[in-house]
Short mmCIF file of C-alpha atoms in Angstrom, two decimals:
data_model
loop_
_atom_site.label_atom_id
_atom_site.label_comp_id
_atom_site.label_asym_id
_atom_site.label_seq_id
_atom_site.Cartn_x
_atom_site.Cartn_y
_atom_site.Cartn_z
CA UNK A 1 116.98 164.22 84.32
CA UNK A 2 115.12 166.68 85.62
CA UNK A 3 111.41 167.47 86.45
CA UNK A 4 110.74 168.58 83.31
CA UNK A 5 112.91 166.43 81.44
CA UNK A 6 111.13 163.83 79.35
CA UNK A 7 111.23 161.78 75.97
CA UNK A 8 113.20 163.86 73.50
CA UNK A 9 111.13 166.44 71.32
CA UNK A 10 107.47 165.61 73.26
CA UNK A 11 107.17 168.71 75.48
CA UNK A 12 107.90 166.28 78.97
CA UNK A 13 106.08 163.33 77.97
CA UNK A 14 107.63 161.01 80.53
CA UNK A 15 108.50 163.44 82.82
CA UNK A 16 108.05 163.10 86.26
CA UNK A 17 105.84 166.67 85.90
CA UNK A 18 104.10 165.03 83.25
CA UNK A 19 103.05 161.58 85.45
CA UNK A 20 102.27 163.86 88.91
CA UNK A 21 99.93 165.86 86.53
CA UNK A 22 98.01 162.52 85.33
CA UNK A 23 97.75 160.93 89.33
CA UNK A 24 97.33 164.45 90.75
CA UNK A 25 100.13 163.70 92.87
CA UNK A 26 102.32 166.43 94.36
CA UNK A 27 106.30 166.84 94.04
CA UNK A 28 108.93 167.55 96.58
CA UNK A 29 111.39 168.70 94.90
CA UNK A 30 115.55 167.78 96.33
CA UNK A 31 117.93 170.69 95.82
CA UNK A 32 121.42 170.55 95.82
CA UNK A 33 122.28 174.04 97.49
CA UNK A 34 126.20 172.99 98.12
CA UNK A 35 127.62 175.64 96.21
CA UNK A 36 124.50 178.22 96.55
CA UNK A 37 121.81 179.37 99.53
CA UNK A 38 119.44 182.49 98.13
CA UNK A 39 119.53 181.14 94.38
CA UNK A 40 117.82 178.00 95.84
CA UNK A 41 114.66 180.34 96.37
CA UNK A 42 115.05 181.69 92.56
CA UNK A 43 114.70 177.69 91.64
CA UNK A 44 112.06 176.77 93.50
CA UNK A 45 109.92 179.41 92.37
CA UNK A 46 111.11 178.46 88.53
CA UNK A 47 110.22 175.02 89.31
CA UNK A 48 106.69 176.33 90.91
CA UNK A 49 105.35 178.82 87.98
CA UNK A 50 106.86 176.63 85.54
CA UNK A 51 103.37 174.47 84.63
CA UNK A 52 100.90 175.95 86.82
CA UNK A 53 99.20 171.91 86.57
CA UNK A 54 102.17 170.40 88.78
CA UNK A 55 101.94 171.37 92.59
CA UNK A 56 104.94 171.81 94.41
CA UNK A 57 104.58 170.57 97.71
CA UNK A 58 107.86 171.94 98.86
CA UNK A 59 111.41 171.84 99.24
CA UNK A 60 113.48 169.60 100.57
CA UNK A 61 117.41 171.61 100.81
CA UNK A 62 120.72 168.98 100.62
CA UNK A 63 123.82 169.49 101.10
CA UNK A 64 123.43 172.07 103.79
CA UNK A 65 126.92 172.82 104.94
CA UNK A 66 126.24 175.03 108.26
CA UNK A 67 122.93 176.20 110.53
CA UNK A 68 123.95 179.69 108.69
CA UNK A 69 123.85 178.15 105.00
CA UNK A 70 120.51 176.46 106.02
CA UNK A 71 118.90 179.59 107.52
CA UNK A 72 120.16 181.25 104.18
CA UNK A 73 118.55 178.62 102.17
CA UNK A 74 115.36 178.13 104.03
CA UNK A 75 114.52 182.48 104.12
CA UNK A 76 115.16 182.64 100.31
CA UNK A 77 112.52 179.57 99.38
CA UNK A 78 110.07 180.45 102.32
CA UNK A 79 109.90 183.68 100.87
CA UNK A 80 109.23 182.66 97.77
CA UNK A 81 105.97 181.11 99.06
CA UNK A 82 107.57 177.63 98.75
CA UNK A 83 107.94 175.40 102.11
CA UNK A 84 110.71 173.84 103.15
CA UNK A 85 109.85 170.31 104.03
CA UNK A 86 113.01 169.01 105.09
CA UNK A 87 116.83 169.47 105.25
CA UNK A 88 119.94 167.28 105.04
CA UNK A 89 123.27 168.04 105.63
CA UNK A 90 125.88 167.96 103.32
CA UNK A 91 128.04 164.48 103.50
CA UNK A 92 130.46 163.20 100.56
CA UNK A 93 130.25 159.70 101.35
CA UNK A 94 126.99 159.54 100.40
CA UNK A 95 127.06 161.55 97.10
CA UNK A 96 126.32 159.68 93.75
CA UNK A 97 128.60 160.23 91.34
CA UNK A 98 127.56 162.55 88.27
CA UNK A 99 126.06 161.20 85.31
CA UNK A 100 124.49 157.80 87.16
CA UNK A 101 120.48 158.35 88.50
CA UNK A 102 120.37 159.40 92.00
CA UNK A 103 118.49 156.43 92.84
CA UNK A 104 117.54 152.74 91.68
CA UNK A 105 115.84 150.08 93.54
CA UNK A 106 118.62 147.21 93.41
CA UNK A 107 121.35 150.03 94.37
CA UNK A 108 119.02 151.35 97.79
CA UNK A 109 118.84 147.39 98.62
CA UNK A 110 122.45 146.75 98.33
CA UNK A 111 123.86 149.45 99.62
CA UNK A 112 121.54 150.45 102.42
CA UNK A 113 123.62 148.94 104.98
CA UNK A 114 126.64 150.70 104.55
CA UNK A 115 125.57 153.72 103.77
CA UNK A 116 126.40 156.38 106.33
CA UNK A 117 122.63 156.98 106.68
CA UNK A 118 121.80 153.84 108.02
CA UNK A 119 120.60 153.88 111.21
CA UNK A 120 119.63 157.10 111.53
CA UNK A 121 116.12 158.31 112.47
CA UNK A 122 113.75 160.26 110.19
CA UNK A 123 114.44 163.26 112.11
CA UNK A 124 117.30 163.74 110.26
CA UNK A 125 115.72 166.35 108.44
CA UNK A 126 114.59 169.31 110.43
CA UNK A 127 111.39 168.90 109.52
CA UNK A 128 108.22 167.87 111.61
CA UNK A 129 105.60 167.66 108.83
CA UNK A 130 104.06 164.22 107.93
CA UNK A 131 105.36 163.30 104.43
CA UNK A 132 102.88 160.80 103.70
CA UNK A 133 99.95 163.38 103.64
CA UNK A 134 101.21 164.90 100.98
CA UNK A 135 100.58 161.99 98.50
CA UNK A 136 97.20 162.19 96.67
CA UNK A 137 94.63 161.03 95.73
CA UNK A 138 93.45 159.07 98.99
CA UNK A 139 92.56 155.92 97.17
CA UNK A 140 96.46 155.76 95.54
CA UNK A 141 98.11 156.17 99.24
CA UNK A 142 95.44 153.10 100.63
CA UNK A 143 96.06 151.24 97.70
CA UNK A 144 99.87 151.35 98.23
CA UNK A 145 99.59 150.83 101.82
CA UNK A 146 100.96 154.32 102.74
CA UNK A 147 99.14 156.01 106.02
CA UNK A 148 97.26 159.04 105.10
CA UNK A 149 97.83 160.33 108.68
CA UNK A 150 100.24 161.26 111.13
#
């Protein structure tokens, strides 16, 4: 599902848009750019005048095959206006397979050991900004235990 994507015939109710709206929370959004680099800037910007109530924070590009596909990538959402918070490289091994959710709890804690990932530092991504600022309000991030600074 995507961003927008909620219950059937309710305009997103559900959505994630629709629950970052009622927290005031801000969304990264994850692009697959494998088998595209300027048309990555043409759906961020979608994805940012699309409800002008759900902030996007920024981008974060997967599945960058080369230093030239990234550069590609990153000019076409920068200019845009969109930031690019992070990047990660494209690797098969870790790829879910299409039509199962990206993610799920009991999956991350069973498989986080062998997954090619483990191990490797948060710099994986080429970016340097602090992710956890970006979650708001104040009182949510303290009340989850998340660190509001770098």
């Amino acid at each position: 599902m995507g961003l927008f994507d909620g219950r059937l015939g309710t305009d997103g109710f559900a959505s994630t848009a629709h629950v970052a709206r009622l927290i005031d929370a801000p969304v990264v959004l994850v692009v697959d750019a494998r088998h595209t680099s300027r048309s990555v800037g043409a759906v961020a910007l979608g994805m940012a005048g699309f409800d002008p109530d759900v902030r996007i924070a920024g981008v974060v590009l997967n599945q960058i095959g080369s230093p030239r596909h990234e550069a590609e990538a990153r000019a076409a959402v920068e200019g845009v206006g969109v930031p690019v918070l992070g990047v990660l490289p494209r690797n098969l091994e870790i790829e879910a397979p299409r039509g199962t959710s990206a993610w799920s709890p009991l999956r991350s804690a069973t498989t986080r050991a062998s997954s090619p990932w483990a191990g490797r530092s948060p710099g994986t991504s080429t970016s340097t900004r602090c992710w956890p600022s970006l979650a708001r309000p104040a009182r949510l991030t303290r009340s989850l235990g998340i660190p509001t600074t770098c």
